[in-house]
Amino acid sequence: RTAKTPKLVQICEKWKHKTAEGVPELLRQDRDKDIYILSMFPYPSGVLHIGHLRVYAISDALNRFYQLKGYNVLHPMGWDAFGLPAENAAIERQVDPSEWTAQNIAKMKEQMKSMLANFNWEREITTCSPDYYKFTQMIFLKLFKHGLAYQKEAEINWDPVDKTVLANEQVDAQGRSWRSGALVEKRLLRQWFLGITNFAAELKHDLRYLKNWPSKVKSMQNNWIGESNGAELKFATNDPDFPSIEIFTTRAETLFSVQYVALALNHGLVAKYALTDASLQAFIKKAELLPEDSKDGFLLKGVYSRNPLTQEDLPVYVAPYVLKDYGYGAVMGCPAHDERDFQFWKTNAAGIPVRRCLDVLPGEEEAGELPFTSKDAVMSDSTLEYRGLYSAEARKQIVQKLHSQGLGRNVIQYKLRDWLISRQRYWGTPIPIIHCSHCGPVPVPEEDLPVLLPKVTGLKSKGNPLSQIPEFVDVNCPTCKAPAKRETDTMDTFMDSSWYYFRFTDPENPKLPFGSENANKLLPVDMYIGGVEHAILHLLYSRFIAKFLGSINMWDGGLLKNEPFKRLITQGMVHGKTFIDPESGKFLKPSELRHVSNPEEPVLIKATGAKPIIRYEKMSKSKYNGANFNDCISKHGADATRAHILFQAPIEDVLNWEESKIVGIERWLVKLLSLTSTISNRGKFDVNYTTPKDLKQEEADLHATVQKLIKSITESFEVYISLNTVISDYMKLTNALDTAAKKGLVRDALLMHSLKKLVAVIYPVAPSISEEATEIINKAQNWAWNQYRWPTCEPVIEPSTLKYQIVVNGRMRFMLTAEKDFSKCDMETILSRLLSLPEGRKYLTNRKIKKFISKNNIISFMLAK
Ligand code: ANZ
Ligand code: ZN
C-alpha cells in the first residue's frame, strides 16, 4: 500500500459536508430543466452490500453530471420497508418490527452518506410509515371502486403445524415449511386479487414505446404477459347441463385431426360428474399432486363432444395436463400434430390410430415420425374443400366459417394472471376493507384512512396475528352500522413499491397520494437504475399501477402512454473472489489462506500448501467471498471506491470485485492532484482565459485531445451511459496534461485552462477530489473559481505553426517549426530558410539537389553524389 492512500481518505473527510449537498443550490444554472433519476429503493435489511454501492455509484454519478449541466435533478431515496425479514426478526428476537426497521434505515443511510450519494433526503419515504401506507390503501380503494380489486378462492401454502399460510419463498424444494419442517398442504382460501389482466393488452403493446429499455427486459415482460392469438371453438355435448364445451386453440386448421376433448380438473363439467362418481373423485385427488406434464387421463364415460367442423362425436377426458386457468381449461386433442396430445393419446388410447390432416410443404422432405408439429404446412387430401391450402390460410377460413355458424370466433389469450396481493402476515399494509354480513365487503371510508397496523407484542410464528386482535377485527359496518369484521390480510409488498416513484414527486401531500401537476411535470422517471432481478414483477406491477392511475386521470403520461419509466438501466451483479480447495471442493475462509509474494501463485492453502482454485461467484456468506462496503470506503475513501466500481466493468455486465485493483485508481487520483499543484504554481493566470487563435502545433494537438476527450466523456454520460469509459477518458485526459506539463512545449495558461475542465468533469464520480483540486487552484491563483459547470467543447484550432521533418537522402535529419504554409513555398525559399539554420547548413551547404519533394509536413531532398 502506498503512503499516499490515507491522504485520499482524509480529503473525502475534509469535504464531507460540501460534497453531501451536491452542486450548491445557488450555483445550479438553469433551474427550469427537470430530470428524474431514480435508483430502486432498497429493503432495509441493515447493511448495504457492494451491489448497492454499484447502483448508487451509477445513479449519483448521473445525478451530479446533470447538476453540472444545470438541471434541477430529482434524485430521491426511500425504503421498501414492509415484508417478511422484519417480521422474522421480530419473531426471533422479540423486537418491534418498526423499531428494527428504523434502526436498519439509520445504519444504511449512514452508509449511503459515506459513499457520498447525494440524495434528496427531504423527500425520503418509508413504505411502512402510516403517512405512506395511507395512500397505498387509498390506491387499493380506487382499484376496488373500479372493479379491479376483488376476492376469489385461490390455492395457498398451508403449514399444518404452525397453522399459518406461507409465502412461496418459505417453502423449500421438497415442499416443506422452512420453519416447522412440516409438509406444506395446498388449501383454498378467499384471497384478494388485482385485475392486472384488464391491462394485459396495453402492458404488452406499449412495450414498443420503451425505446430505451434493454431489449432483454422487454422480451421477458413480453413472455410473462404471453399474448396468444387463437380461436374459441364450441364443441356441443350430449349433457343437458353443459350443452357446449368451449376450447381455446391456436391451430383451428387441425380440427380434422381432433380425436378427443380434454378438460382441466376444475372444469365445471368435471365438477358435476365428480359429485356422483367416487372413482373420478379419487382420480382428481391423485391428479392434483401430479406434475403438469403428467399424461394421466380419466375417460368420462357416456359423455360426447361434437367436432364443430366435421360433426364427429368425440370422447371426453379429464387430464391434469390441461391447465386450470389458461383459456377455458379445455383443449381439443390432436395427437397427430401436438406433442402433448400425442403422448396423452399413446397413454390413454393405445392402439387407436393417429389421424393426421397436415402434410409438409411442397418440395420439403417428409417429416417422418408423428407428431408432425410444424405450423408451416399444407392441408392434406383428407380435408376436402381445404386440401392443398397453407395452414394459416385454412385456419383463417375455418374460423370464418365456424363464426358464421355461431360456433367459433377469434380471441386473444394471455398467460398473465391477476395479481394475488393477499398475505396472511402482520408486517404489511392492511387491506382497507370491512366485511359485513349484510353489505358484503365495504371499503373503509377515505376519511378513516389509514387503517393503522396495530402494535403487537410477542409476535409468534403461528397464524396471522391481526386476526387475533379483537380491537382490530371487531368494527361496525361503515354502511349499515351493524357489527362487522375487518379484513385481516395485508398487501404484497410489491404493491407498496408499485407507486413509490409517484410519491417522490409530492412526498408531503396530506390529501392525495400525489398531485397530478407534480406527477405530470416530473414523470416519467427519466432514468431508472436497478437490478435485472426486478425485470419482471416489480416493473410489470409498476407499469400496471401507473396505467391504472392514468386511466382514472390521476396523472397524464402523455406521449409515453402512462409508462412510468422512460429509460431503464439494469446493472449486472457483483461477484466476489472465491478460493476452493481442489481436493475437497470446499470453499476456503480467508484465514485458511496464506498470501505469498510470488506474483505467479500469490495465494496458497495454509494446511496443504496447495494452490486453491480461484473463481468469481455470487457473493454469499457460505462462500466467504463477500466484500465489506464500510471497509473499502474507510481504506480508500469514497471517491476512489466509486471510481473503482464504475471502472471495473460496463454497467450491464457482471462485475468481478477485487479490491486490490483499486491501486490503479488511487495512482490516477494522486497524480491528478500533484499535476494540479504543478500547473497552479507555474504562474498567475487570468481566470477568464480563453483559448487564443495562435497555437503552435503541440498546443493545437493538446487542445484537440482535450476537446475530443471532453466530448467523449459528455456522450458517455448523456447518450451511452457508459461509465467505465468515462473513467478511462479521465485517465487519458490526466495523462495528456501531465505529459504536456512535463515536456514544456505548451504554454502554461493553456494547461491551466484545460486543467479546469478536467477538475470539473471528474466531479460526478470523484466530488471530493474535484473540490480539493479546485481549492489548490484557487489558493495558488487567488481565485474564487468553481468547477460546478460542465465544460463546453471548443472548436478545434488549426495550429499557426507546424513542425516539419527535413529528410535528406531518405533519412530524417532534423525538425523545423515554421508557418502553416511553409511547405507550399518554392524550393529556393525553403532552401534559403534552411540554410539560415546550423542543421540546414550541415546537411545542405554546397550540395547539388537532384530531387526535391515537399508535401504536408515532410520536406525531402535527394542530393547528387
Ligand atoms: C389444438 C392444437 C393442435 C393445439 C396443435 C396446438 C397444436 P399457446 O400458444 O401457448 O397459447 N391449450 C389451450 N388451452 C389449454 C389449457 N388450458 N391447458 C393446456 N393447453 C391448452 O398454446 C395454445 C395451445 O395450447 C392451444 O392450441 C391448445 O392446443 C393448448 F397441433 O389446440 B392447441
Ligand atoms: Zn353493512
JSON list of C-alpha atoms and ligand atoms in Angstrom, two decimals, residues 228 248-251 254 321-323 326 329-332 334 337-338 340 415, ligand 1:
[
{"chain": "A", "resi": 228, "resn": "SER", "atom": "CA", "xyz": [-51.52, -15.76, -27.85]},
{"chain": "A", "resi": 248, "resn": "PHE", "atom": "CA", "xyz": [-59.01, -22.37, -26.96]},
{"chain": "A", "resi": 249, "resn": "THR", "atom": "CA", "xyz": [-56.82, -23.28, -29.90]},
{"chain": "A", "resi": 250, "resn": "THR", "atom": "CA", "xyz": [-54.14, -21.55, -31.91]},
{"chain": "A", "resi": 251, "resn": "ARG", "atom": "CA", "xyz": [-54.42, -24.27, -34.58]},
{"chain": "A", "resi": 254, "resn": "THR", "atom": "CA", "xyz": [-56.09, -29.17, -37.08]},
{"chain": "A", "resi": 321, "resn": "TYR", "atom": "CA", "xyz": [-52.04, -31.63, -18.30]},
{"chain": "A", "resi": 322, "resn": "VAL", "atom": "CA", "xyz": [-54.85, -29.23, -19.15]},
{"chain": "A", "resi": 323, "resn": "LEU", "atom": "CA", "xyz": [-54.11, -26.07, -17.18]},
{"chain": "A", "resi": 326, "resn": "TYR", "atom": "CA", "xyz": [-55.50, -20.95, -19.13]},
{"chain": "A", "resi": 329, "resn": "GLY", "atom": "CA", "xyz": [-59.49, -25.10, -19.12]},
{"chain": "A", "resi": 330, "resn": "ALA", "atom": "CA", "xyz": [-60.28, -27.32, -22.10]},
{"chain": "A", "resi": 331, "resn": "VAL", "atom": "CA", "xyz": [-58.39, -28.50, -25.17]},
{"chain": "A", "resi": 332, "resn": "MET", "atom": "CA", "xyz": [-59.19, -30.26, -28.42]},
{"chain": "A", "resi": 334, "resn": "CYS", "atom": "CA", "xyz": [-54.77, -33.53, -31.88]},
{"chain": "A", "resi": 337, "resn": "HIS", "atom": "CA", "xyz": [-49.89, -32.52, -34.61]},
{"chain": "A", "resi": 338, "resn": "ASP", "atom": "CA", "xyz": [-49.22, -31.76, -30.97]},
{"chain": "A", "resi": 340, "resn": "ARG", "atom": "CA", "xyz": [-48.50, -33.28, -25.52]},
{"chain": "A", "resi": 415, "resn": "LYS", "atom": "CA", "xyz": [-50.66, -16.12, -19.84]},
{"chain": "B", "resi": 1, "resn": "ANZ", "atom": "C1", "xyz": [-55.28, -27.68, -30.84]},
{"chain": "B", "resi": 1, "resn": "ANZ", "atom": "C2", "xyz": [-53.86, -27.80, -31.23]},
{"chain": "B", "resi": 1, "resn": "ANZ", "atom": "C3", "xyz": [-53.32, -28.56, -32.25]},
{"chain": "B", "resi": 1, "resn": "ANZ", "atom": "C4", "xyz": [-53.07, -27.01, -30.46]},
{"chain": "B", "resi": 1, "resn": "ANZ", "atom": "C5", "xyz": [-51.96, -28.49, -32.45]},
{"chain": "B", "resi": 1, "resn": "ANZ", "atom": "C6", "xyz": [-51.72, -26.91, -30.62]},
{"chain": "B", "resi": 1, "resn": "ANZ", "atom": "C7", "xyz": [-51.17, -27.68, -31.63]},
{"chain": "B", "resi": 1, "resn": "ANZ", "atom": "P1", "xyz": [-50.25, -21.12, -26.64]},
{"chain": "B", "resi": 1, "resn": "ANZ", "atom": "O1", "xyz": [-49.60, -20.84, -27.95]},
{"chain": "B", "resi": 1, "resn": "ANZ", "atom": "O2", "xyz": [-49.28, -21.30, -25.52]},
{"chain": "B", "resi": 1, "resn": "ANZ", "atom": "O3", "xyz": [-51.35, -20.15, -26.33]},
{"chain": "B", "resi": 1, "resn": "ANZ", "atom": "N1", "xyz": [-54.30, -25.23, -24.86]},
{"chain": "B", "resi": 1, "resn": "ANZ", "atom": "C8", "xyz": [-55.36, -24.41, -24.85]},
{"chain": "B", "resi": 1, "resn": "ANZ", "atom": "N2", "xyz": [-55.83, -24.27, -23.59]},
{"chain": "B", "resi": 1, "resn": "ANZ", "atom": "C9", "xyz": [-55.04, -25.03, -22.80]},
{"chain": "B", "resi": 1, "resn": "ANZ", "atom": "C10", "xyz": [-55.03, -25.33, -21.41]},
{"chain": "B", "resi": 1, "resn": "ANZ", "atom": "N3", "xyz": [-55.93, -24.82, -20.57]},
{"chain": "B", "resi": 1, "resn": "ANZ", "atom": "N4", "xyz": [-54.05, -26.13, -20.95]},
{"chain": "B", "resi": 1, "resn": "ANZ", "atom": "C11", "xyz": [-53.13, -26.66, -21.76]},
{"chain": "B", "resi": 1, "resn": "ANZ", "atom": "N5", "xyz": [-53.10, -26.43, -23.08]},
{"chain": "B", "resi": 1, "resn": "ANZ", "atom": "C12", "xyz": [-54.05, -25.63, -23.61]},
{"chain": "B", "resi": 1, "resn": "ANZ", "atom": "O4", "xyz": [-50.92, -22.57, -26.77]},
{"chain": "B", "resi": 1, "resn": "ANZ", "atom": "C13", "xyz": [-52.17, -22.71, -27.35]},
{"chain": "B", "resi": 1, "resn": "ANZ", "atom": "C14", "xyz": [-52.45, -24.18, -27.45]},
{"chain": "B", "resi": 1, "resn": "ANZ", "atom": "O5", "xyz": [-52.41, -24.75, -26.14]},
{"chain": "B", "resi": 1, "resn": "ANZ", "atom": "C15", "xyz": [-53.83, -24.45, -27.98]},
{"chain": "B", "resi": 1, "resn": "ANZ", "atom": "O6", "xyz": [-53.80, -24.83, -29.35]},
{"chain": "B", "resi": 1, "resn": "ANZ", "atom": "C16", "xyz": [-54.23, -25.73, -27.25]},
{"chain": "B", "resi": 1, "resn": "ANZ", "atom": "O7", "xyz": [-53.78, -26.76, -28.10]},
{"chain": "B", "resi": 1, "resn": "ANZ", "atom": "C17", "xyz": [-53.46, -25.68, -25.98]},
{"chain": "B", "resi": 1, "resn": "ANZ", "atom": "F1", "xyz": [-51.43, -29.22, -33.42]},
{"chain": "B", "resi": 1, "resn": "ANZ", "atom": "O8", "xyz": [-55.30, -26.58, -29.91]},
{"chain": "B", "resi": 1, "resn": "ANZ", "atom": "B1", "xyz": [-53.93, -26.26, -29.44]}
]
